[in-house]
Coordinates of C-alpha atoms in Angstrom, one line a residue:
Chain S
M1 CA 8.2 -29.2 -6.3
T2 CA 11.6 -28.8 -7.9
T3 CA 14.4 -27.7 -5.7
F4 CA 14.8 -24.0 -5.3
P5 CA 17.9 -23.0 -7.3
V6 CA 19.6 -21.0 -4.4
E7 CA 23.2 -21.7 -5.6
R8 CA 22.4 -20.4 -9.1
I9 CA 20.7 -17.4 -7.6
R10 CA 23.7 -16.7 -5.3
A11 CA 26.0 -16.8 -8.3
D12 CA 24.0 -13.9 -9.8
F13 CA 24.7 -11.6 -6.9
P14 CA 28.4 -10.6 -7.1
I15 CA 28.5 -9.0 -3.6
L16 CA 27.8 -12.4 -2.0
A17 CA 31.3 -13.4 -2.9
E18 CA 32.8 -10.6 -0.8
K19 CA 34.9 -11.3 2.2
I20 CA 34.0 -9.1 5.3
R21 CA 36.8 -9.0 7.9
N22 CA 38.3 -11.9 6.1
K23 CA 35.2 -14.1 6.5
P24 CA 32.6 -15.0 3.8
L25 CA 29.8 -12.4 3.9
V26 CA 26.6 -13.7 5.5
Y27 CA 24.2 -10.9 4.5
L28 CA 21.1 -11.0 6.8
D29 CA 20.1 -7.3 6.6
N30 CA 17.7 -7.7 3.8
A31 CA 14.8 -6.0 5.5
A32 CA 16.9 -2.8 5.4
S33 CA 17.9 -3.3 1.8
C34 CA 18.5 -6.3 -0.6
Q35 CA 21.6 -6.9 -2.7
K36 CA 21.5 -6.6 -6.5
P37 CA 21.9 -9.3 -9.1
N38 CA 24.1 -8.8 -12.2
A39 CA 20.9 -8.4 -14.2
V40 CA 20.1 -5.1 -12.4
I41 CA 23.7 -3.9 -12.2
D42 CA 24.3 -4.6 -15.9
S43 CA 21.0 -3.0 -17.0
I44 CA 22.0 0.2 -15.4
S45 CA 25.5 0.3 -16.9
E46 CA 24.3 -0.8 -20.3
F47 CA 21.7 2.0 -20.2
Y48 CA 24.3 4.6 -19.4
R49 CA 26.8 3.2 -21.9
H50 CA 24.4 2.9 -24.9
D51 CA 20.9 4.5 -24.4
Y52 CA 21.1 7.3 -21.9
A53 CA 19.2 10.6 -22.6
N54 CA 16.4 12.5 -20.9
I55 CA 13.0 11.1 -21.4
H56 CA 9.7 12.3 -22.9
R57 CA 9.3 14.7 -25.8
G58 CA 12.8 14.4 -27.1
V59 CA 12.8 13.8 -30.8
H60 CA 16.3 12.4 -31.1
T61 CA 17.0 8.7 -31.1
L62 CA 18.5 8.3 -27.6
S63 CA 15.6 10.2 -26.0
V64 CA 13.2 7.9 -27.7
R65 CA 15.1 4.8 -26.7
A66 CA 15.4 6.0 -23.1
T67 CA 11.7 6.8 -23.0
D68 CA 10.8 3.4 -24.3
K69 CA 12.9 1.7 -21.7
Y70 CA 11.5 3.8 -18.9
E71 CA 7.9 3.2 -19.9
A72 CA 8.6 -0.4 -20.5
A73 CA 9.7 -0.6 -16.9
R74 CA 6.4 0.9 -15.9
D75 CA 4.6 -1.9 -17.6
K76 CA 6.8 -4.4 -15.9
V77 CA 5.8 -3.0 -12.6
R78 CA 2.1 -3.0 -13.6
G79 CA 2.3 -6.7 -14.5
F80 CA 4.3 -7.6 -11.4
I81 CA 1.5 -6.3 -9.1
N82 CA -1.2 -7.0 -11.6
A83 CA -2.5 -3.4 -11.8
A84 CA -5.2 -2.8 -14.5
N85 CA -3.4 0.0 -16.2
T86 CA 0.1 1.6 -16.4
K87 CA -1.6 5.0 -15.6
E88 CA -1.9 3.6 -12.1
I89 CA 1.9 3.2 -11.6
I90 CA 3.6 6.3 -10.4
F91 CA 7.4 6.3 -9.9
V92 CA 8.6 8.1 -6.8
R93 CA 11.8 7.9 -4.7
G94 CA 10.6 5.1 -2.5
A95 CA 7.8 3.9 -0.2
T96 CA 8.3 6.9 2.1
E97 CA 7.8 9.4 -0.6
A98 CA 4.8 7.4 -1.9
I99 CA 3.1 7.7 1.5
N100 CA 3.9 11.4 1.8
L101 CA 2.5 11.8 -1.7
V102 CA -0.8 10.2 -0.8
A103 CA -0.9 12.2 2.5
Q104 CA -0.2 15.5 0.8
T105 CA -2.6 15.0 -2.2
F106 CA -5.3 12.6 -1.4
G107 CA -5.1 13.5 2.3
K108 CA -5.3 17.2 1.9
A109 CA -8.1 17.0 -0.6
N110 CA -10.2 14.5 1.4
I111 CA -9.3 14.7 5.1
K112 CA -10.6 17.5 7.3
A113 CA -10.7 18.5 11.0
G114 CA -12.3 15.8 13.1
D115 CA -11.8 13.1 10.4
E116 CA -9.9 10.0 11.4
I117 CA -7.0 8.0 9.9
V118 CA -6.5 4.4 11.1
I119 CA -3.1 2.8 11.3
T120 CA -1.7 -0.1 13.4
A121 CA 0.7 -0.4 16.3
M122 CA 3.3 -2.1 14.1
E123 CA 3.9 0.6 11.5
H124 CA 7.3 1.8 10.3
H125 CA 7.9 5.5 11.1
S126 CA 7.2 6.2 7.4
N127 CA 3.6 5.1 7.8
I128 CA 3.2 7.1 11.0
V129 CA 4.9 10.5 10.6
P130 CA 3.3 11.6 7.3
W131 CA -0.1 11.0 8.8
Q132 CA 0.8 12.9 12.0
M133 CA 2.0 15.8 9.9
L134 CA -1.3 15.7 8.0
C135 CA -3.3 15.6 11.2
E136 CA -1.4 18.6 12.6
E137 CA -2.2 20.5 9.4
T138 CA -5.8 19.6 9.1
G139 CA -7.0 18.8 12.7
A140 CA -7.7 15.2 11.8
V141 CA -7.1 12.5 14.4
L142 CA -4.7 9.5 14.1
K143 CA -6.1 6.2 15.5
V144 CA -3.9 3.2 16.2
A145 CA -5.2 -0.3 16.1
P146 CA -3.4 -2.4 18.8
M147 CA -1.5 -5.7 18.4
N148 CA -1.1 -8.6 20.8
V149 CA 2.1 -9.8 22.3
Q150 CA 2.8 -12.2 19.3
G151 CA 2.8 -9.1 17.1
E152 CA -0.6 -9.8 15.5
L153 CA -3.2 -7.1 14.8
I154 CA -6.1 -7.5 17.2
Y155 CA -8.8 -7.6 14.5
P156 CA -11.9 -6.8 16.5
K157 CA -10.2 -3.7 18.0
F158 CA -9.2 -2.6 14.5
E159 CA -12.7 -3.1 13.2
A160 CA -14.1 -1.2 16.2
L161 CA -12.0 1.9 15.2
L162 CA -13.7 2.2 11.8
N163 CA -16.6 4.6 11.7
T164 CA -18.2 7.4 9.6
K165 CA -15.3 9.7 10.5
T166 CA -12.7 7.3 9.2
K167 CA -11.4 8.6 5.9
L168 CA -8.4 6.3 5.3
V169 CA -6.9 3.1 6.6
A170 CA -3.1 2.9 6.2
V171 CA -1.7 -0.4 7.1
V172 CA 1.6 -2.2 6.8
H173 CA 1.4 -5.4 4.7
M174 CA 4.3 -7.0 6.5
S175 CA 6.0 -5.5 9.5
N176 CA 9.7 -4.7 9.1
A177 CA 10.4 -5.0 12.9
L178 CA 8.5 -8.2 13.6
G179 CA 7.8 -9.9 10.3
S180 CA 4.1 -10.1 11.0
I181 CA 1.9 -10.3 7.9
N182 CA -1.4 -8.5 8.3
P183 CA -4.7 -10.0 7.1
V184 CA -4.8 -7.3 4.4
K185 CA -7.6 -8.8 2.3
Q186 CA -9.9 -9.0 5.3
I187 CA -8.9 -5.4 6.3
I188 CA -9.7 -4.1 2.8
D189 CA -13.0 -5.9 2.6
T190 CA -14.1 -4.6 6.0
A191 CA -13.0 -1.1 5.3
H192 CA -14.7 -1.1 1.9
T193 CA -18.1 -2.1 3.4
K194 CA -17.8 1.3 5.1
N195 CA -16.5 3.0 2.0
I196 CA -13.1 3.7 3.5
P197 CA -10.1 3.5 1.1
V198 CA -7.1 1.5 2.2
L199 CA -3.4 2.2 1.6
L200 CA -1.0 -0.8 2.0
D201 CA 2.6 -0.1 2.9
G202 CA 4.2 -3.0 0.9
A203 CA 7.8 -2.0 1.4
Q204 CA 8.6 -5.1 3.3
A205 CA 6.1 -7.5 1.7
I206 CA 6.9 -7.0 -1.9
P207 CA 10.1 -9.1 -2.1
H208 CA 8.7 -12.0 -0.2
M209 CA 5.3 -12.9 -1.8
P210 CA 3.1 -12.5 -4.9
V211 CA 1.1 -9.3 -4.7
D212 CA -2.0 -8.7 -6.8
V213 CA -3.5 -5.3 -6.3
Q214 CA -6.7 -6.1 -8.2
E215 CA -7.4 -9.2 -6.2
L216 CA -6.6 -7.4 -2.9
D217 CA -8.7 -4.4 -4.2
C218 CA -6.5 -2.0 -2.3
D219 CA -6.8 1.6 -3.2
F220 CA -3.1 2.4 -2.8
Y221 CA -0.1 0.1 -2.6
V222 CA 3.4 1.5 -2.1
F223 CA 6.9 0.0 -2.1
S224 CA 10.6 0.7 -2.6
G225 CA 12.8 -0.6 -5.4
H226 CA 15.8 -1.2 -3.3
K227 CA 14.1 -3.8 -1.1
L228 CA 13.0 -5.7 -4.3
Y229 CA 16.6 -6.3 -5.5
G230 CA 16.4 -3.1 -7.5
P231 CA 18.3 0.2 -7.2
S232 CA 17.9 2.7 -4.4
G233 CA 16.2 6.0 -5.2
V234 CA 13.2 4.6 -6.9
G235 CA 9.9 3.4 -5.6
V236 CA 6.3 2.9 -6.7
M237 CA 3.0 4.4 -5.7
Y238 CA 0.1 2.4 -7.1
G239 CA -3.3 4.0 -6.9
K240 CA -6.7 3.2 -8.4
Q241 CA -7.1 5.3 -11.5
A242 CA -10.3 7.0 -10.4
L243 CA -8.7 8.1 -7.1
L244 CA -5.5 9.3 -8.9
E245 CA -7.6 11.3 -11.5
A246 CA -9.4 13.1 -8.7
M247 CA -6.2 13.9 -6.6
P248 CA -4.4 17.2 -7.0
P249 CA -0.8 17.0 -8.3
Y250 CA 2.0 16.5 -5.8
Q251 CA 5.0 18.6 -7.0
G252 CA 4.9 21.2 -9.7
G253 CA 7.5 21.3 -12.5
G254 CA 8.4 19.9 -15.9
D255 CA 6.8 16.8 -17.2
M256 CA 3.7 17.1 -15.0
I257 CA 2.1 19.8 -17.1
R258 CA 0.1 20.0 -20.3
T259 CA 0.4 23.8 -20.8
V260 CA 2.1 26.5 -18.8
S261 CA 1.5 30.3 -19.0
F262 CA 2.1 32.9 -16.4
E263 CA -1.6 33.1 -15.7
K264 CA -2.4 29.4 -15.4
S265 CA -1.0 26.0 -16.1
T266 CA -2.9 22.8 -16.8
Y267 CA -1.7 19.4 -15.7
A268 CA -0.7 16.4 -17.6
G269 CA -2.7 13.2 -17.4
L270 CA -1.8 10.1 -15.5
P271 CA 0.8 8.9 -14.7
H272 CA 2.9 12.0 -15.5
K273 CA 0.8 14.3 -13.3
F274 CA 2.6 12.9 -10.3
E275 CA 6.1 12.8 -11.9
A276 CA 7.4 16.3 -11.9
G277 CA 11.0 16.8 -13.1
T278 CA 13.5 14.4 -14.5
P279 CA 12.9 11.1 -12.7
A280 CA 15.4 8.4 -11.6
I281 CA 15.5 7.1 -15.2
A282 CA 18.3 4.5 -14.9
E283 CA 17.0 3.4 -11.5
V284 CA 13.5 2.8 -12.9
I285 CA 15.0 0.7 -15.7
G286 CA 17.0 -1.2 -13.1
L287 CA 13.8 -1.9 -11.2
G288 CA 12.3 -3.3 -14.4
A289 CA 15.3 -5.6 -14.7
A290 CA 14.9 -6.7 -11.1
I291 CA 11.3 -7.6 -11.9
D292 CA 12.2 -9.6 -15.0
Y293 CA 14.8 -11.5 -12.9
L294 CA 12.2 -12.2 -10.1
N295 CA 9.6 -13.3 -12.6
E296 CA 12.0 -16.0 -13.9
I297 CA 12.3 -17.4 -10.4
G298 CA 8.7 -16.9 -9.4
M299 CA 7.4 -15.1 -6.3
A300 CA 5.5 -18.1 -5.2
A301 CA 8.6 -20.2 -5.2
I302 CA 10.5 -17.5 -3.3
A303 CA 7.8 -17.3 -0.7
E304 CA 7.9 -21.1 -0.2
Y305 CA 11.7 -21.2 0.0
E306 CA 11.8 -18.3 2.5
A307 CA 9.1 -19.9 4.7
K308 CA 11.4 -22.9 5.1
L309 CA 14.4 -20.7 5.9
L310 CA 12.4 -18.8 8.6
A311 CA 11.0 -22.1 10.1
Y312 CA 14.6 -23.4 10.3
A313 CA 16.0 -20.2 11.8
T314 CA 13.2 -20.0 14.3
D315 CA 13.7 -23.6 15.4
Q316 CA 17.5 -23.1 15.8
A317 CA 17.0 -19.8 17.6
K318 CA 14.6 -21.4 20.2
Q319 CA 17.4 -23.8 21.2
I320 CA 19.6 -20.9 22.3
K321 CA 19.2 -20.2 26.0
G322 CA 18.7 -16.6 26.8
L323 CA 17.4 -15.7 23.3
K324 CA 14.0 -14.2 23.0
I325 CA 12.2 -13.9 19.7
I326 CA 10.4 -10.6 19.3
G327 CA 7.4 -11.2 17.1
E328 CA 5.8 -14.6 16.7
A329 CA 2.8 -13.9 14.5
H330 CA 1.2 -17.0 13.0
E331 CA 1.4 -15.3 9.6
K332 CA 5.0 -14.2 9.3
G333 CA 7.6 -13.3 6.7
A334 CA 11.3 -14.1 6.8
I335 CA 12.4 -11.8 9.6
L336 CA 13.9 -13.0 13.0
S337 CA 13.9 -10.2 15.5
F338 CA 15.4 -11.1 18.9
T339 CA 17.0 -10.1 22.1
L340 CA 19.6 -11.8 24.2
D341 CA 19.6 -11.6 28.0
H342 CA 22.1 -9.0 29.3
I343 CA 23.6 -8.4 25.9
H344 CA 22.7 -5.2 24.1
P345 CA 21.7 -5.5 20.4
H346 CA 24.5 -3.2 19.3
D347 CA 27.1 -5.5 20.9
I348 CA 25.5 -8.4 19.1
G349 CA 25.7 -6.5 15.8
T350 CA 29.4 -5.6 16.3
M351 CA 30.3 -9.1 17.4
L352 CA 28.5 -10.8 14.5
D353 CA 30.0 -8.3 12.1
S354 CA 33.5 -9.4 13.1
L355 CA 32.4 -12.9 11.9
G356 CA 31.3 -11.5 8.5
I357 CA 27.6 -11.6 9.5
A358 CA 25.5 -8.5 8.7
I359 CA 22.4 -8.1 10.8
R360 CA 20.7 -4.9 12.0
A361 CA 20.6 -3.7 15.6
G362 CA 18.4 -0.9 16.7
H363 CA 14.8 0.3 16.7
H364 CA 14.2 -0.5 13.0
C365 CA 12.4 2.8 12.5
A366 CA 9.6 1.4 14.6
M367 CA 10.1 3.0 18.1
P368 CA 6.5 2.4 19.1
V369 CA 7.0 -1.3 18.5
M370 CA 10.1 -1.3 20.7
E371 CA 8.2 0.5 23.4
F372 CA 5.4 -2.1 23.2
Y373 CA 7.9 -4.8 23.9
G374 CA 9.7 -2.8 26.5
V375 CA 13.1 -3.0 24.8
P376 CA 15.3 -0.2 23.6
A377 CA 16.3 -2.1 20.5
T378 CA 16.4 -5.6 19.0
A379 CA 18.8 -7.5 16.9
R380 CA 17.2 -8.5 13.5
A381 CA 18.3 -11.1 11.0
S382 CA 16.2 -10.8 7.9
F383 CA 16.4 -13.3 5.1
A384 CA 16.2 -13.1 1.3
M385 CA 15.9 -15.7 -1.4
Y386 CA 19.7 -16.0 -1.7
N387 CA 20.2 -17.0 1.9
T388 CA 20.9 -20.6 2.9
K389 CA 20.5 -22.9 5.9
E390 CA 24.3 -23.0 6.2
E391 CA 24.3 -19.2 6.7
I392 CA 21.7 -19.6 9.4
D393 CA 24.0 -22.2 11.1
V394 CA 26.8 -19.6 10.9
L395 CA 24.5 -17.0 12.5
M396 CA 23.4 -19.3 15.3
Q397 CA 27.0 -20.4 16.0
G398 CA 28.0 -16.8 16.2
I399 CA 25.2 -16.0 18.7
T400 CA 26.1 -19.0 20.8
S401 CA 29.8 -17.9 20.8
L402 CA 29.1 -14.3 21.7
I403 CA 26.9 -15.4 24.6
E404 CA 29.9 -17.4 25.9
V405 CA 32.3 -14.4 25.5
F406 CA 29.9 -12.1 27.4
G407 CA 29.7 -14.7 30.2
Chain I
M1 CA 36.4 -16.7 17.7
F2 CA 36.3 -12.9 18.2
E3 CA 40.1 -12.3 17.8
D4 CA 39.4 -9.2 15.6
L5 CA 37.5 -7.6 18.4
R6 CA 40.1 -7.9 21.1
D7 CA 41.0 -4.2 20.9
L8 CA 37.4 -3.2 21.2
Y9 CA 36.0 -5.6 23.8
Q10 CA 38.8 -5.9 26.3
E11 CA 38.3 -7.9 29.5
V12 CA 38.0 -4.7 31.5
I13 CA 35.0 -3.7 29.4
F14 CA 33.3 -7.1 30.0
D15 CA 34.0 -6.7 33.7
H16 CA 32.5 -3.2 33.9
N17 CA 29.5 -4.3 31.8
R18 CA 28.9 -7.3 34.1
N19 CA 29.5 -5.4 37.3
P20 CA 29.1 -1.7 36.7
R21 CA 30.7 0.5 39.4
N22 CA 28.8 3.3 41.2
F23 CA 25.6 2.0 39.7
R24 CA 23.1 3.6 42.1
V25 CA 20.8 6.5 42.5
M26 CA 22.3 9.4 44.5
D27 CA 19.6 11.0 46.6
D28 CA 21.7 13.9 47.7
A29 CA 23.3 14.7 44.3
D30 CA 24.1 18.3 43.6
R31 CA 23.9 17.7 39.8
K32 CA 21.7 15.2 37.9
V33 CA 21.7 15.1 34.1
E34 CA 20.2 12.6 31.7
G35 CA 22.0 11.4 28.6
F36 CA 20.3 9.7 25.6
N37 CA 21.6 8.2 22.4
P38 CA 18.5 8.1 20.1
L39 CA 20.3 5.9 17.5
C40 CA 20.5 2.9 19.8
G41 CA 18.3 3.8 22.7
D42 CA 21.1 4.0 25.3
R43 CA 19.9 6.1 28.3
L44 CA 21.7 7.1 31.5
T45 CA 21.3 9.4 34.4
L46 CA 24.5 10.8 35.9
Y47 CA 24.7 12.0 39.5
L48 CA 27.4 14.2 40.9
K49 CA 28.2 15.3 44.4
M50 CA 30.3 18.5 44.5
D51 CA 32.4 20.2 47.1
G52 CA 33.1 23.6 45.6
D53 CA 34.6 22.9 42.2
K54 CA 35.6 19.4 43.2
I55 CA 33.7 16.2 42.3
I56 CA 33.5 14.2 45.5
D57 CA 31.2 11.5 44.3
A58 CA 29.7 10.2 41.0
S59 CA 27.1 7.5 40.2
F60 CA 24.8 6.5 37.4
Q61 CA 21.7 4.6 36.4
G62 CA 20.6 3.5 33.0
S63 CA 20.9 0.9 30.3
G64 CA 23.0 0.6 27.3
C65 CA 25.5 -1.6 25.4
A66 CA 28.7 -2.9 26.9
I67 CA 30.8 -0.1 25.5
S68 CA 28.5 2.6 26.9
T69 CA 28.0 0.9 30.3
A70 CA 31.8 0.3 30.7
S71 CA 32.5 3.9 29.6
V72 CA 30.2 5.5 32.2
S73 CA 31.3 3.0 34.9
L74 CA 34.9 3.8 34.3
M75 CA 34.2 7.5 34.1
T76 CA 32.5 7.6 37.5
E77 CA 35.6 6.0 39.0
I78 CA 38.1 8.3 37.4
I79 CA 36.4 11.6 37.9
K80 CA 36.1 11.2 41.7
D81 CA 38.3 13.8 43.5
K82 CA 38.9 15.7 40.3
T83 CA 38.2 19.4 39.9
E84 CA 35.8 20.6 37.2
A85 CA 38.7 21.8 35.1
E86 CA 40.6 18.5 35.5
A87 CA 37.4 16.6 34.5
E88 CA 36.8 18.8 31.5
A89 CA 40.4 18.4 30.4
L90 CA 40.0 14.6 30.7
F91 CA 36.8 14.8 28.6
K92 CA 38.7 16.6 25.8
T93 CA 41.5 14.1 25.8
F94 CA 39.1 11.2 25.9
H95 CA 37.1 12.7 23.1
D96 CA 40.2 13.1 20.9
M97 CA 41.3 9.6 21.7
T98 CA 37.9 7.9 20.8
T99 CA 37.2 10.0 17.7
G100 CA 40.8 9.4 16.5
K101 CA 41.4 13.2 16.2
D102 CA 44.7 12.9 17.9
E103 CA 46.6 9.7 17.2
N104 CA 49.6 10.9 19.4
I105 CA 47.6 10.9 22.6
Q106 CA 49.6 9.5 25.4
L107 CA 47.4 6.7 26.6
E108 CA 48.9 7.1 30.1
A109 CA 47.2 10.4 30.3
V110 CA 43.8 8.8 30.4
G111 CA 44.7 5.9 32.7
K112 CA 42.2 3.1 32.7
L113 CA 40.2 4.8 30.0
A114 CA 42.7 3.7 27.5
V115 CA 40.8 0.4 27.2
L116 CA 38.2 2.4 25.2
A117 CA 40.7 3.6 22.6
G118 CA 39.6 0.7 20.4
V119 CA 36.3 2.4 19.4
R120 CA 38.1 4.8 17.1
E121 CA 38.3 1.9 14.6
Y122 CA 34.5 1.5 14.9
P123 CA 32.9 4.8 13.9
A124 CA 29.4 3.4 14.5
R125 CA 30.3 2.8 18.2
V126 CA 32.1 6.0 19.1
K127 CA 28.9 7.6 20.4
C128 CA 28.5 4.6 22.8
A129 CA 31.8 5.5 24.4
T130 CA 31.3 9.3 24.5
L131 CA 27.7 9.5 25.7
A132 CA 28.8 9.4 29.4
W133 CA 31.3 12.2 28.8
H134 CA 28.9 14.4 27.0
T135 CA 26.5 13.9 29.9
L136 CA 29.3 14.8 32.3
D137 CA 30.1 17.9 30.3
A138 CA 26.5 19.0 30.6
A139 CA 26.5 18.3 34.3
L140 CA 29.7 20.4 34.8
K141 CA 28.2 23.2 32.9
N142 CA 25.1 22.8 35.1
Q143 CA 22.7 22.3 32.2
Q144 CA 19.4 21.0 33.3
Q145 CA 18.0 19.5 30.0
A146 CA 18.7 16.0 28.8
V147 CA 21.8 15.5 26.6
S148 CA 21.4 13.8 23.2
T149 CA 24.2 12.5 21.1
E150 CA 22.3 13.7 18.0

């Protein structure tokens, strides 16, 4: 294997040259949001400088150009996750909106009182609350598959929850709080033998590994652009065409209609049926640029590099007395959640920030996970393809020093 | 290594974090109120013993960051033998000091609490310092329900 070109990649991300509190930035909050390469930043400013107009149905040149770029980005997303058809790629605000969309359309049309929805104990709030709201509205029941202390799904217990009342399985692909990667192929195959559709929350997985929705055979796959080195405010809801065709629209408005009269309106076909109103045009185009950029590097190479980073960080962390790693799944992405004896994560966060190191401290929008481990919060260092071993050394030195200061 | 943080994490704060004062359940408390900061999960229970409108004893239980632990520990010391009105006045001064509302506050007016003035430079941490005082405010107003900083 050729060496991963991390220095060249770093040079593509202008923010990585910033000084924070007079120290070089060490950005380890990638699970919350990733930084943006020049390719993305430039694509947006170029679009606004030269090509901007509203999309669809405009006959003037700029509108045609903007539409072409917007729809080209849709095809880039399709290719990136290997969907069969661009009709299956719906642009939304982010993974959260995508899950709410599925809950409010597929959910309301197919899930009734007494039906069951199965999630796991390691979900982000965005894959809990929309289902709770749906259950409150419909009288359906939310079932939670447990995990073990390593942060791994207890598969037999998950399997035992599936029955004739189960109408949907909604599972996180990779946990944002723990890094655990779920056995999603196995989950989908098991659910499909019982004719249960599966939604994967890919918000955390998508920047870390190749994703092939046809190979997985998932029914829905959702993710956010900002965690994929793209702009905030745009995300993707992939759904199998047949499911999307059968689902009612989400929001009503312009762009999602075929005809409108005061008596009755008819809806546009896919994908526009789910894209009411002017979308985040520049952001979609920026997401397309992020995907072009990632394709040049290759997701498999990124996954391999990040696995080495995580292994190194884990080894180093284990040498620090009083540090406890939260989440030690065998299959794990580049996230290191931890606690320190007698030092609150918020103090860790503030102290590391004074050294230029950005980590996250808190419940990571996964309060049930914190409750499971009996901690109010954790500190979380989350890695991206532009991080280096040297940055991990800076982190570990910072942790060691703050432990000394706290005494 | 942490020179920049010397204003925020003064030695007094480390001391109170390591050895919080009045850290105990008060079985015969006249007032008992819980405070919660949902953003970071800090929780505390504040106990007051009153004699008329005078606070004659204060204690707490709970868990939180160094700033919030030191803040509540210092508070239980300083409010002892203060009247309700005096404690409320101190709360207002403390609040203005930590939120940076009044830059001309005479730090002598808050005594030992001045060590917490540094949080005004760290907006994300102001609530850590004020949780204790919001909880006290609720206790003085004799509210029964838990206090949240949200």
